[in-house]
C-alpha cells in the first residue's frame, strides 16, 4: 500500500479506490477457498498442497512453481520498494539496492533461526504498521477535498481493471497465513479466523489510505507519494515517522513472503516434487534451511533484474494463475 497507492492513483486517479476494492473482492473468493481447504488439509503447503491432493502431478507441480515464483517475485517487489523509500527519503545510496539486499540477508537469517522468532517479529512490526496507518488516515482527513477526488476520477474500465490486477498483491497475505498451517495451533479454527480478520482490516485501511493520498493533491503520483502526503499532513517529523513505518511494513511483508515461499518448497519436497534435501528440517533450529536459502536467492535475482512495476505485474500474474487453479481444485 505504501508503494502501490501512488502508482494506482497515477494510473486511474480516484478510481484507484475501485481498483483496490475489486482486487479485494477477487482475493476474498480465493480466501474462502483457502478456508475450506484448510479444514480438509490443515498442513503446511497451502495452494500447492491443495492442488497436489486434487490434480495429477504435472498440474500440481505447475501450481507449486507458480506459487514459488509468485512469493519470490512479490518479496523482490517489497525489497525494491524498501530500497526506493530508503533512497528517496532517508539516504541516497550509490548502490540503490544495497539497503534492500542487507534487509533480505537479515530476514534470511531470522527465518533460519526459527519460526517462533520470525513470527514474533512479524506480530510486532505489523501492529506498529496498523497504528501508523490509522494515524496517517486521521491526519489526512483534516485535508479532505471531495472536489479533488471527483475531478480525478477515471472512467476507463480497462485501466481500472488493469490497476486492480497490479494492486492484487496487497491482498495476497491470506495465502501466507495458510502456508504455515502445519506450525499453527488448531489451524482448522485459527487459520480461517486469521484470514477473515486480515482481509477485513486491510480492505478498510487500504481504501482509506488511497482516499487520503488523493486529498494531498500532489502534482505527481509515484511509488513515494504516500511519503510525500504524510509530510504534508503530519509535518516533517510525522512524515518521517510514516516513512519509517513504510519501511518496516515492507520488511514485514518480505518476512512473510520468505516464510511462506520456503514452506511451499518444503511441501513440494515432502510430496516428491523437489529433491528430499530441499525439505530437510534442521534439528537445532527446526526450520527448512535449504528452502529458506533457495527462496532468498531467487528473491535477490528478481530484485536485481526487474524494475519495480514489472515485479508487481509479474508477481500478480503468476499468483493469479496459481490461485485460479486452486479455486478449480475446490470445485473438482
Coordinates of C-alpha atoms in Angstrom, one line a residue:
X1 CA 0.0 0.0 0.0
X2 CA 2.9 2.4 0.7
X3 CA 4.1 2.0 -2.8
X4 CA 1.1 1.0 -4.9
X5 CA -1.3 3.6 -3.7
X6 CA 0.6 6.3 -5.6
X7 CA 1.1 4.2 -8.7
X8 CA -2.6 3.3 -8.7
X9 CA -3.7 6.9 -8.5
X10 CA -1.2 7.8 -11.3
X11 CA -3.0 5.2 -13.5
X12 CA -6.7 5.9 -12.8
X13 CA -6.9 8.8 -10.4
X14 CA -9.5 8.4 -7.7
X15 CA -10.9 5.4 -9.4
X16 CA -7.9 3.7 -7.7
X17 CA -10.4 3.1 -4.8
X18 CA -12.5 0.9 -7.1
X19 CA -9.4 -0.9 -8.3
X20 CA -8.4 -1.7 -4.7
X21 CA -12.0 -2.8 -3.9
X22 CA -12.1 -5.0 -7.0
X23 CA -8.8 -6.6 -6.0
X24 CA -10.2 -7.2 -2.5
X25 CA -13.3 -8.9 -3.9
X26 CA -11.3 -11.2 -6.1
X27 CA -9.0 -12.0 -3.2
X28 CA -12.0 -12.7 -0.9
X29 CA -13.3 -15.5 -3.2
X30 CA -10.0 -17.3 -3.1
X31 CA -9.6 -16.7 0.6
X32 CA -12.9 -18.6 1.1
X33 CA -11.4 -21.4 -0.9
X34 CA -8.4 -21.5 1.3
X35 CA -10.5 -21.6 4.4
X36 CA -12.4 -24.6 3.0
X37 CA -9.2 -26.4 2.1
X38 CA -7.5 -25.7 5.5
X39 CA -10.4 -27.5 7.2
X40 CA -9.6 -30.5 5.0
X41 CA -5.8 -30.4 4.9
X42 CA -4.5 -28.4 7.9
X43 CA -0.9 -28.8 7.0
X44 CA 2.0 -26.7 5.6
X45 CA 1.9 -26.1 1.8
X46 CA -1.3 -24.2 1.1
X47 CA -2.2 -23.9 -2.6
X48 CA 0.4 -26.4 -3.8
X49 CA -0.8 -29.0 -1.2
X50 CA -4.4 -28.5 -2.2
X51 CA -3.6 -28.9 -5.9
X52 CA -1.4 -32.0 -5.2
X53 CA -4.3 -33.6 -3.4
X54 CA -6.7 -32.9 -6.3
X55 CA -4.9 -32.8 -9.7
X56 CA -2.5 -35.0 -11.5
X57 CA 1.2 -34.4 -10.5
X58 CA 2.1 -32.2 -13.6
X59 CA -0.6 -29.7 -12.8
X60 CA 0.1 -29.7 -9.1
X61 CA 3.8 -29.2 -10.0
X62 CA 2.9 -26.1 -12.0
X63 CA 0.9 -24.7 -9.1
X64 CA 3.8 -25.2 -6.8
X65 CA 6.3 -23.4 -9.1
X66 CA 3.8 -20.6 -9.7
X67 CA 3.5 -20.0 -6.0
X68 CA 7.2 -20.2 -5.5
X69 CA 7.8 -17.6 -8.3
X70 CA 4.9 -15.5 -7.0
X71 CA 6.2 -15.4 -3.4
X72 CA 9.8 -14.7 -4.5
X73 CA 8.9 -12.0 -7.1
X74 CA 6.4 -10.3 -4.7
X75 CA 9.1 -10.3 -2.0
X76 CA 11.5 -8.8 -4.5
X77 CA 8.9 -6.1 -5.1
X78 CA 8.8 -5.4 -1.4
X79 CA 12.6 -5.3 -1.2
X80 CA 12.8 -3.0 -4.2
X81 CA 10.1 -0.7 -2.7
X82 CA 12.1 -0.7 0.5
X83 CA 15.2 0.5 -1.3
X84 CA 13.2 3.1 -3.2
X85 CA 11.8 4.6 0.0
X86 CA 15.2 4.5 1.8
X87 CA 16.9 6.3 -1.1
X88 CA 14.1 8.8 -1.6
X89 CA 13.6 9.9 2.0
X90 CA 16.5 8.8 4.2
X91 CA 19.8 8.5 2.5
X92 CA 20.7 8.2 -1.2
X93 CA 23.0 5.2 -1.5
X94 CA 25.2 4.9 -4.6
X95 CA 24.1 1.3 -4.9
X96 CA 20.4 1.7 -4.9
X97 CA 19.5 -1.8 -4.0
X98 CA 22.0 -2.0 -1.1
X99 CA 19.6 -1.5 1.8
X100 CA 17.1 -4.0 0.4
X101 CA 19.9 -6.6 0.0
X102 CA 21.0 -6.1 3.6
X103 CA 17.4 -6.4 4.8
X104 CA 17.0 -9.6 2.8
X105 CA 20.1 -11.1 4.4
X106 CA 18.8 -10.2 7.8
X107 CA 15.4 -11.8 7.1
X108 CA 17.1 -14.9 5.7
X109 CA 19.0 -15.3 9.0
X110 CA 15.8 -14.7 11.0
X111 CA 13.9 -17.4 9.1
X112 CA 16.8 -19.8 9.5
X113 CA 17.0 -19.1 13.3
X114 CA 13.4 -20.2 13.9
X115 CA 9.7 -19.9 13.2
X116 CA 8.8 -18.6 16.6
X117 CA 11.3 -15.7 16.4
X118 CA 10.2 -14.8 12.9
X119 CA 6.5 -14.9 14.0
X120 CA 7.1 -12.7 17.0
X121 CA 8.9 -10.2 14.8
X122 CA 6.0 -10.2 12.3
X123 CA 3.4 -9.5 15.0
X124 CA 5.3 -6.5 16.5
X125 CA 6.1 -4.9 13.1
X126 CA 2.5 -5.5 11.8
X127 CA 0.9 -4.0 14.9
X128 CA 3.1 -0.9 14.6
X129 CA 2.2 -0.6 10.9
X130 CA -1.5 -0.6 11.6
X131 CA -1.1 2.1 14.2
X132 CA 0.8 4.3 11.8
X133 CA -1.7 3.8 9.0
X134 CA -4.5 4.9 11.3
X135 CA -2.5 7.9 12.3
X136 CA -1.9 8.8 8.7
X137 CA -5.6 8.4 7.8
X138 CA -6.8 10.6 10.6
X139 CA -4.1 13.2 9.8
X140 CA -5.2 13.3 6.1
X141 CA -9.0 13.5 6.8
X142 CA -8.4 17.1 8.0
X143 CA -7.4 18.0 4.4
X144 CA -10.5 16.3 2.8
X145 CA -11.1 17.6 -0.7
X146 CA -14.2 16.0 -2.3
X147 CA -13.8 18.1 -5.4
X148 CA -10.2 16.9 -5.9
X149 CA -11.5 13.3 -5.7
X150 CA -14.3 13.8 -8.2
X151 CA -12.1 15.7 -10.7
X152 CA -9.5 12.9 -10.8
X153 CA -12.0 10.0 -11.3
X154 CA -11.2 7.9 -14.4
X155 CA -13.9 6.1 -16.3
X156 CA -11.5 3.9 -18.3
X157 CA -12.8 0.4 -17.3
X158 CA -9.8 -1.4 -18.8
X159 CA -7.4 0.8 -16.9
X160 CA -9.3 0.3 -13.6
X161 CA -9.2 -3.5 -14.2
X162 CA -5.5 -3.4 -15.0
X163 CA -4.8 -1.4 -11.9
X164 CA -6.8 -3.9 -9.8
X165 CA -4.5 -6.6 -11.2
X166 CA -1.5 -4.6 -10.3
X167 CA -2.6 -4.0 -6.7
X168 CA -3.9 -7.6 -6.1
X169 CA -0.5 -8.3 -4.4
X170 CA -1.5 -6.1 -1.5
X171 CA -4.3 -8.6 -0.5
X172 CA -2.3 -11.8 -1.0
X173 CA -1.4 -12.1 2.7
X174 CA -4.2 -14.6 3.3
X175 CA -2.2 -17.2 1.3
X176 CA 0.9 -16.6 3.5
X177 CA -1.3 -17.3 6.6
X178 CA -2.3 -20.7 5.2
X179 CA 1.2 -21.5 4.1
X180 CA 2.3 -22.3 7.7
X181 CA -0.8 -24.1 8.8
X182 CA 1.4 -27.0 10.0
X183 CA 3.1 -24.7 12.5
X184 CA -0.1 -23.1 13.9
X185 CA -2.1 -24.4 16.9
X186 CA -5.5 -25.6 16.0
X187 CA -5.2 -24.5 12.3
X188 CA -8.8 -25.6 11.4
X189 CA -10.1 -22.9 13.7
X190 CA -7.4 -20.3 13.8
X191 CA -6.4 -20.0 10.1
X192 CA -9.9 -19.1 8.8
X193 CA -10.3 -16.6 11.6
X194 CA -6.9 -15.0 10.8
X195 CA -7.7 -14.9 7.1
X196 CA -11.1 -13.1 7.6
X197 CA -9.6 -10.7 10.1
X198 CA -6.7 -9.8 7.9
X199 CA -8.9 -9.4 4.8
X200 CA -11.3 -7.1 6.6
X201 CA -8.6 -4.9 8.2
X202 CA -6.5 -4.4 5.1
X203 CA -9.5 -3.7 2.9
X204 CA -10.8 -0.9 5.2
X205 CA -7.3 0.5 5.8
X206 CA -6.1 0.4 2.2
X207 CA -9.2 2.0 0.8
X208 CA -9.0 4.8 3.4
X209 CA -5.3 5.3 2.6
X210 CA -5.9 5.7 -1.1
X211 CA -8.7 8.3 -0.4
X212 CA -6.4 10.2 1.9
X213 CA -3.5 10.2 -0.5
X214 CA -5.9 11.8 -3.0
X215 CA -6.6 14.5 -0.5
X216 CA -2.9 15.5 -0.7
X217 CA -3.5 16.9 -4.2
X218 CA 0.1 16.1 -5.3
X219 CA 1.2 17.3 -8.7
X220 CA 2.8 13.9 -9.4
X221 CA 1.9 10.5 -8.1
X222 CA 4.8 7.9 -7.8
X223 CA 5.7 5.0 -5.6
X224 CA 6.8 7.5 -3.0
X225 CA 3.5 9.5 -3.0
X226 CA 2.3 8.3 0.4
X227 CA 5.5 9.5 2.0
X228 CA 5.1 12.9 0.4
X229 CA 1.4 13.0 1.5
X230 CA 2.5 12.1 5.1
X231 CA 4.9 15.1 5.2
X232 CA 2.1 17.4 4.1
X233 CA -0.5 16.0 6.6
X234 CA 1.7 15.4 9.6
X235 CA 4.6 17.8 9.2
X236 CA 8.3 16.8 8.7
X237 CA 8.6 14.8 11.9
X238 CA 5.2 12.9 11.4
X239 CA 6.1 12.4 7.7
X240 CA 9.3 10.7 8.6
X241 CA 7.6 8.5 11.2
X242 CA 5.2 7.3 8.5
X243 CA 8.1 6.8 6.1
X244 CA 9.8 4.7 8.8
X245 CA 6.6 2.8 9.2
X246 CA 6.5 2.2 5.4
X247 CA 10.0 0.7 5.6
X248 CA 9.0 -1.6 8.5
X249 CA 5.9 -2.5 6.6
X250 CA 7.9 -3.7 3.6
X251 CA 10.2 -5.6 5.9
X252 CA 7.2 -7.4 7.5
X253 CA 5.8 -8.2 4.1
X254 CA 9.1 -9.5 2.9
X255 CA 9.5 -11.7 6.0
X256 CA 6.0 -13.2 5.5
X257 CA 6.9 -14.0 1.8
X258 CA 10.2 -15.6 2.8
X259 CA 8.4 -17.8 5.3
X260 CA 5.5 -18.7 3.0
X261 CA 7.7 -19.4 0.0
X262 CA 10.0 -21.7 1.9
X263 CA 7.0 -23.7 3.2
X264 CA 5.8 -24.2 -0.3
X265 CA 9.2 -25.7 -1.2
X266 CA 9.1 -27.7 1.9
X267 CA 5.8 -29.2 0.9
X268 CA 6.9 -29.8 -2.6
X269 CA 9.9 -31.7 -1.2
X270 CA 7.8 -33.8 1.2
X271 CA 5.4 -34.8 -1.7
X272 CA 8.2 -35.7 -4.1
X273 CA 8.2 -32.7 -6.4
X274 CA 11.5 -31.4 -5.1
X275 CA 14.7 -33.2 -4.0
X276 CA 14.4 -34.6 -0.5
X277 CA 17.3 -32.4 0.7
X278 CA 15.3 -29.3 0.0
X279 CA 12.8 -30.1 2.7
X280 CA 15.2 -31.3 5.4
X281 CA 14.4 -29.7 8.8
X282 CA 17.4 -28.7 10.8
X283 CA 17.3 -30.4 14.2
X284 CA 18.6 -27.4 16.0
X285 CA 16.5 -24.6 14.5
X286 CA 13.6 -26.8 13.4
X287 CA 13.4 -24.8 10.1
X288 CA 13.9 -25.9 6.5
X289 CA 17.3 -24.1 6.0
X290 CA 17.8 -25.1 2.3
X291 CA 14.3 -24.0 1.4
X292 CA 14.8 -20.6 3.0
X293 CA 18.2 -20.1 1.2
X294 CA 16.7 -21.1 -2.2
X295 CA 13.8 -18.7 -1.7
X296 CA 16.1 -15.9 -0.6
X297 CA 18.4 -16.5 -3.6
X298 CA 15.5 -16.3 -6.0
X299 CA 14.3 -13.1 -4.4
X300 CA 17.7 -11.5 -4.9
X301 CA 17.8 -12.4 -8.5
X302 CA 14.3 -10.9 -9.1
X303 CA 15.2 -7.7 -7.2
X304 CA 18.3 -7.1 -9.2
X305 CA 16.8 -8.0 -12.7
X306 CA 13.3 -6.4 -12.8
X307 CA 12.1 -2.8 -12.3
X308 CA 9.6 -2.1 -9.6
X309 CA 6.3 -2.1 -11.6
X310 CA 7.3 -5.1 -13.7
X311 CA 7.9 -7.0 -10.5
X312 CA 4.3 -6.2 -9.3
X313 CA 2.8 -7.3 -12.6
X314 CA 4.9 -10.5 -12.8
X315 CA 4.1 -11.5 -9.2
X316 CA 0.4 -10.8 -9.7
X317 CA 0.3 -12.8 -13.0
X318 CA 1.8 -16.0 -11.7
X319 CA -0.1 -15.8 -8.4
X320 CA -3.4 -15.3 -10.1
X321 CA -2.6 -18.3 -12.4
X322 CA -1.9 -20.5 -9.3
X323 CA -5.0 -19.2 -7.4
X324 CA -7.3 -19.9 -10.4
X325 CA -6.2 -23.5 -10.4
X326 CA -6.6 -23.7 -6.6
X327 CA -10.2 -22.4 -6.9
X328 CA -10.8 -25.0 -9.7
X329 CA -9.4 -27.7 -7.3
X330 CA -12.2 -27.0 -4.8
X331 CA -14.9 -27.4 -7.5
X332 CA -13.3 -30.6 -8.8

